[in-house]
XYZ file of C-alpha atoms in Angstrom:
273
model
C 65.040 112.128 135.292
C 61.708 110.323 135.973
C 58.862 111.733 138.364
C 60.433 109.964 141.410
C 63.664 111.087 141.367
C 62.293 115.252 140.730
C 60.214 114.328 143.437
C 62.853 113.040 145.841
C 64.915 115.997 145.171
C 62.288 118.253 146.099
C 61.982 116.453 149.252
C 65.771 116.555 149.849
C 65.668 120.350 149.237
C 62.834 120.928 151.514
C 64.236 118.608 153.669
C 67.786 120.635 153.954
C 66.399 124.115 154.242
C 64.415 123.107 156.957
C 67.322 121.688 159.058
C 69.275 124.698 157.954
C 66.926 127.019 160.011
C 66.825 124.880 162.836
C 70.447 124.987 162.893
C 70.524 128.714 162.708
C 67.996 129.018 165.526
C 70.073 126.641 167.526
C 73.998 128.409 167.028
C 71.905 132.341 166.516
C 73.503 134.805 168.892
C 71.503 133.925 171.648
C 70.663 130.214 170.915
C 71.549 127.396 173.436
C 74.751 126.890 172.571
C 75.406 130.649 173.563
C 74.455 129.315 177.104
C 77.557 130.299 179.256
C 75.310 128.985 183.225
C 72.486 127.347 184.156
C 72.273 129.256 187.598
C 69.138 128.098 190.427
C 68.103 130.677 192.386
C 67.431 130.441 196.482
C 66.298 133.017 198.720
C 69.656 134.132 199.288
C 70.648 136.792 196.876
C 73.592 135.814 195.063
C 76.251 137.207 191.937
C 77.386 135.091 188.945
C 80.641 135.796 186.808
C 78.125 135.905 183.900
C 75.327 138.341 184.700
C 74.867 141.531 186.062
C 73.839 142.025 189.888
C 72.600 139.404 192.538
C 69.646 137.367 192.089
C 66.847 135.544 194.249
C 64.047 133.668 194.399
C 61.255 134.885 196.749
C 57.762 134.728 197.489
C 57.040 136.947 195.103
C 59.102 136.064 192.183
C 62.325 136.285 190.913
C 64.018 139.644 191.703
C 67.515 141.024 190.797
C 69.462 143.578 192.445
C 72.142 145.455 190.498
C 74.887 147.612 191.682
C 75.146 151.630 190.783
C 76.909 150.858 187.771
C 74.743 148.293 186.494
C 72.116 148.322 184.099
C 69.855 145.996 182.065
C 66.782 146.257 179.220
C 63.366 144.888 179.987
C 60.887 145.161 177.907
C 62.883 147.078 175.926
C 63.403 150.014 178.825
C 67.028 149.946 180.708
C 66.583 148.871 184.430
C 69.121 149.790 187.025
C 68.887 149.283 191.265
C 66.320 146.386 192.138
C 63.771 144.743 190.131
C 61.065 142.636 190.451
C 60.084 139.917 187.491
C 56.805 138.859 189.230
C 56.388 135.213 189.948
C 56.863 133.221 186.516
C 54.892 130.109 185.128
C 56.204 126.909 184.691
C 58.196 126.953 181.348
C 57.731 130.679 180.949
C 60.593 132.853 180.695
C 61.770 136.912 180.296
C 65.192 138.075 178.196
C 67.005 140.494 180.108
C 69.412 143.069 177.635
C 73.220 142.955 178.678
C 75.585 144.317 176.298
C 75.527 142.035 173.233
C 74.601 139.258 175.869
C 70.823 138.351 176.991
C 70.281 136.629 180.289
C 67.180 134.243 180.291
C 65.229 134.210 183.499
C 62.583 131.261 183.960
C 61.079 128.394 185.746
C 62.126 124.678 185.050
C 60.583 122.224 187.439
C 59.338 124.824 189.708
C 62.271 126.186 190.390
C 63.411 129.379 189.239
C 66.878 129.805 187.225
C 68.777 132.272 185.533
C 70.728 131.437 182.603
C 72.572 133.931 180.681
C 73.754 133.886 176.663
C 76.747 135.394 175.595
C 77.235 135.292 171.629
C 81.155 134.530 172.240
C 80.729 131.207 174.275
C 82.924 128.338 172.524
C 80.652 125.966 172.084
C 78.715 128.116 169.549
C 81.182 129.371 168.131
C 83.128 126.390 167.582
C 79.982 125.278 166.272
C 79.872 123.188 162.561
C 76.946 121.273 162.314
C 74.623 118.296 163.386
C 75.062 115.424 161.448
C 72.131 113.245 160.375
C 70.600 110.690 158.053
C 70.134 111.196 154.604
C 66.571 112.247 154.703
C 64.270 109.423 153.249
C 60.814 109.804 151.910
C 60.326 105.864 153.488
C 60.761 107.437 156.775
C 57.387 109.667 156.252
C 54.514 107.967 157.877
C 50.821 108.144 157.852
C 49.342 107.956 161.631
C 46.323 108.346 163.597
C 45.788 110.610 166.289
C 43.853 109.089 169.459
C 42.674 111.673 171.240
C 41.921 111.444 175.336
C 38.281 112.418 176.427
C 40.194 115.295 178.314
C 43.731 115.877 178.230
C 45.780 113.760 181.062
C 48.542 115.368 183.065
C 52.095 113.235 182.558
C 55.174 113.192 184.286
C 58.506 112.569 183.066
C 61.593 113.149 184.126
C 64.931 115.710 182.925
C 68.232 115.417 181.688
C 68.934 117.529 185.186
C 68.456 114.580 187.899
C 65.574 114.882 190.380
C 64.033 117.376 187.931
C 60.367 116.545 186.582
C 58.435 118.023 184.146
C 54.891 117.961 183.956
C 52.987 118.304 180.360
C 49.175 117.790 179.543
C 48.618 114.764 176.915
C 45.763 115.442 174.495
C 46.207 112.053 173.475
C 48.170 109.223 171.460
C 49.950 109.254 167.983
C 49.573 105.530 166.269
C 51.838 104.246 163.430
C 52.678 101.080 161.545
C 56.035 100.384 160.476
C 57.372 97.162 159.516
C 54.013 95.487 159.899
C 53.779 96.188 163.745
C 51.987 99.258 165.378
C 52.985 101.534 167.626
C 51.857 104.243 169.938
C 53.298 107.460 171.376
C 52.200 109.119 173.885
C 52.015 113.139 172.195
C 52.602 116.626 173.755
C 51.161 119.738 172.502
C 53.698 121.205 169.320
C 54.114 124.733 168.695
C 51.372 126.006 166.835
C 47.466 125.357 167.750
C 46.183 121.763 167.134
C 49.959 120.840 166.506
C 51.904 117.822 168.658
C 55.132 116.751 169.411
C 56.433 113.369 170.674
C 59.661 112.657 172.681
C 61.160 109.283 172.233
C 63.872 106.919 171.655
C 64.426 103.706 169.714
C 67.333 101.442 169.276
C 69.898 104.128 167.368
C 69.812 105.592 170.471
C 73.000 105.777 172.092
C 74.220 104.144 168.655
C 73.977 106.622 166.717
C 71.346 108.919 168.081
C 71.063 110.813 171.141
C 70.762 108.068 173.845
C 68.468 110.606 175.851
C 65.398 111.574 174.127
C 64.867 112.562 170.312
C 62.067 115.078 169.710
C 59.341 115.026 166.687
C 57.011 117.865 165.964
C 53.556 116.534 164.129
C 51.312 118.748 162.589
C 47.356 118.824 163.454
C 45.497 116.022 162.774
C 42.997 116.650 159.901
C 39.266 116.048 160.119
C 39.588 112.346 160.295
C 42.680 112.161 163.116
C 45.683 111.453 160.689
C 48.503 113.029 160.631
C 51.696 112.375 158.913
C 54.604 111.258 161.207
C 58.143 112.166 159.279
C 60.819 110.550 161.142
C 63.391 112.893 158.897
C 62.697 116.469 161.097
C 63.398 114.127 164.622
C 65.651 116.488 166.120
C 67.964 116.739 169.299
C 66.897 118.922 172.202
C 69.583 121.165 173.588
C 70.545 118.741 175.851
C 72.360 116.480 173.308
C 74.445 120.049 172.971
C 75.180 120.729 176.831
C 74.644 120.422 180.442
C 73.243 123.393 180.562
C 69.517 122.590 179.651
C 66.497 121.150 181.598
C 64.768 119.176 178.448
C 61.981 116.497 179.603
C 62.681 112.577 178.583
C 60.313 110.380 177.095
C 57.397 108.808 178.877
C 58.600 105.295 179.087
C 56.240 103.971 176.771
C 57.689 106.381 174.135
C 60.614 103.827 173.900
C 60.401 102.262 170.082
C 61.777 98.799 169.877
C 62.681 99.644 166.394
C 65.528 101.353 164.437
C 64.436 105.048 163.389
C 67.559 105.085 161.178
C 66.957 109.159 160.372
C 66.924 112.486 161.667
C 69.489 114.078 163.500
C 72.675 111.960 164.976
C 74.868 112.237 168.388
C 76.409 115.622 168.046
C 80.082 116.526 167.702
C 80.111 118.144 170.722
C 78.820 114.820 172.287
C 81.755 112.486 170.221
C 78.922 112.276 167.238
C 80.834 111.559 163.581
C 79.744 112.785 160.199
């Protein structure tokens, strides 16, 4: 076996243990495909077949009020008559105990939802797998990062319609593939200095989500590069169900190339194997 191919199936390895975990954070107990509602709240309090008591949205914050034989953990400490959650921040949320099930209370948009997670639902447990490209060391890029003086406020839309989200930029991620260059516009990732980019290209709809595709890009090094690997772009929940809020791409996030890897249409969407 020559260096390449030990190499390549290191990559392969690392490649398939890290989907594996994303997987298993995606069908755990209380992943988004345990999602059973996607409930908004008004002022007016109101029950749902899925959670415990009746819940509102008020001037000050979300509040819940359950019945005498009702009961919930916050925090860790069971809850029973009326309770207050405060008023929450954008994208912020609190996990409410219920039985085996946990009921997520958060903003999306500005508005304030409730959406509760019951292990049994179908969909997760029905659940097999997302297919995907073969993962391809071609498909790992070196990049720039173009940072903004000061990071610039962008608005895109949701997979709900008339929902926006709003996300600071801290700048650009540049590539070249196939001798032309591109630029995406990057989000903040989830660790300090990280990003993540939302996009689509033409698989999608083909073979890829047709809504949005999501890329997480560690920090830059001293110099602004970073190292763009097309083989981790992964579906948001909403490729799953209808039951999510994710953001779209900015419109200028839309590659008119192939990315022919990462993750595919899922089953649960009519994806194939």
């Amino acid at each position: 076996m020559s260096v390449q191919d030990v190499e390549r199936v290191g990559f392969v390895r690392e490649w398939t243990e890290w989907h594996r975990q994303k997987e298993a954070g995606l069908a755990g107990p209380h992943g988004f495909l345990a999602i059973t509602g996607l409930h908004w709240l008004s002022d007016v309090p109101t029950r749902f077949e899925d959670a415990p008591g009746a819940w509102s949205s008020t001037a000050e914050g979300v509040v819940v009020e359950l019945d005498g034989d009702e009961e919930v953990a916050v925090d860790g400490q069971v809850v029973r008559g009326r309770h207050d959650f405060g008023v929450l921040a954008e994208r912020a949320g609190v996990y409410v105990g219920w039985g085996d099930a946990v009921i997520e209370v958060a903003k999306r948009g500005g508005h304030d939802i409730v959406r509760p997670r019951h292990p049994g639902n179908a969909l997760r447990t029905a659940f097999t797998g997302t297919p995907a490209y073969e993962p391809d060391p071609r498909w790992v890029l070196s990049g720039r990062f173009l940072p903004y003086d000061t990071p610039r406020p962008v608005t895109v839309g949701a997979a709900v319609e008339g929902l926006e989200h709003v996300y600071d930029s801290p700048g650009q991620v540049e590539f070249r593939l196939d001798g032309a260059v591109h630029r995406l516009t990057a989000f903040n990732g989830h660790t300090p200095g990280a990003l993540m980019v939302l996009f689509t290209d033409k698989t999608s709809g083909v073979t890829t989500y047709a809504a949005n595709r999501s890329l997480q890009i560690s920090a830059p090094d001293a110099e602004g590069t970073v190292t763009i690997d097309f083989n981790r772009a992964t579906n948001l929940p909403c490729a799953y169900t209808d039951l999510a809020t994710c953001p779209l791409p900015p419109a200028e996030n839309r590659l008119p190339v192939a990315i022919e890897t990462g993750e595919k249409i899922p089953l649960e969407r009519g994806g194939r194997s």
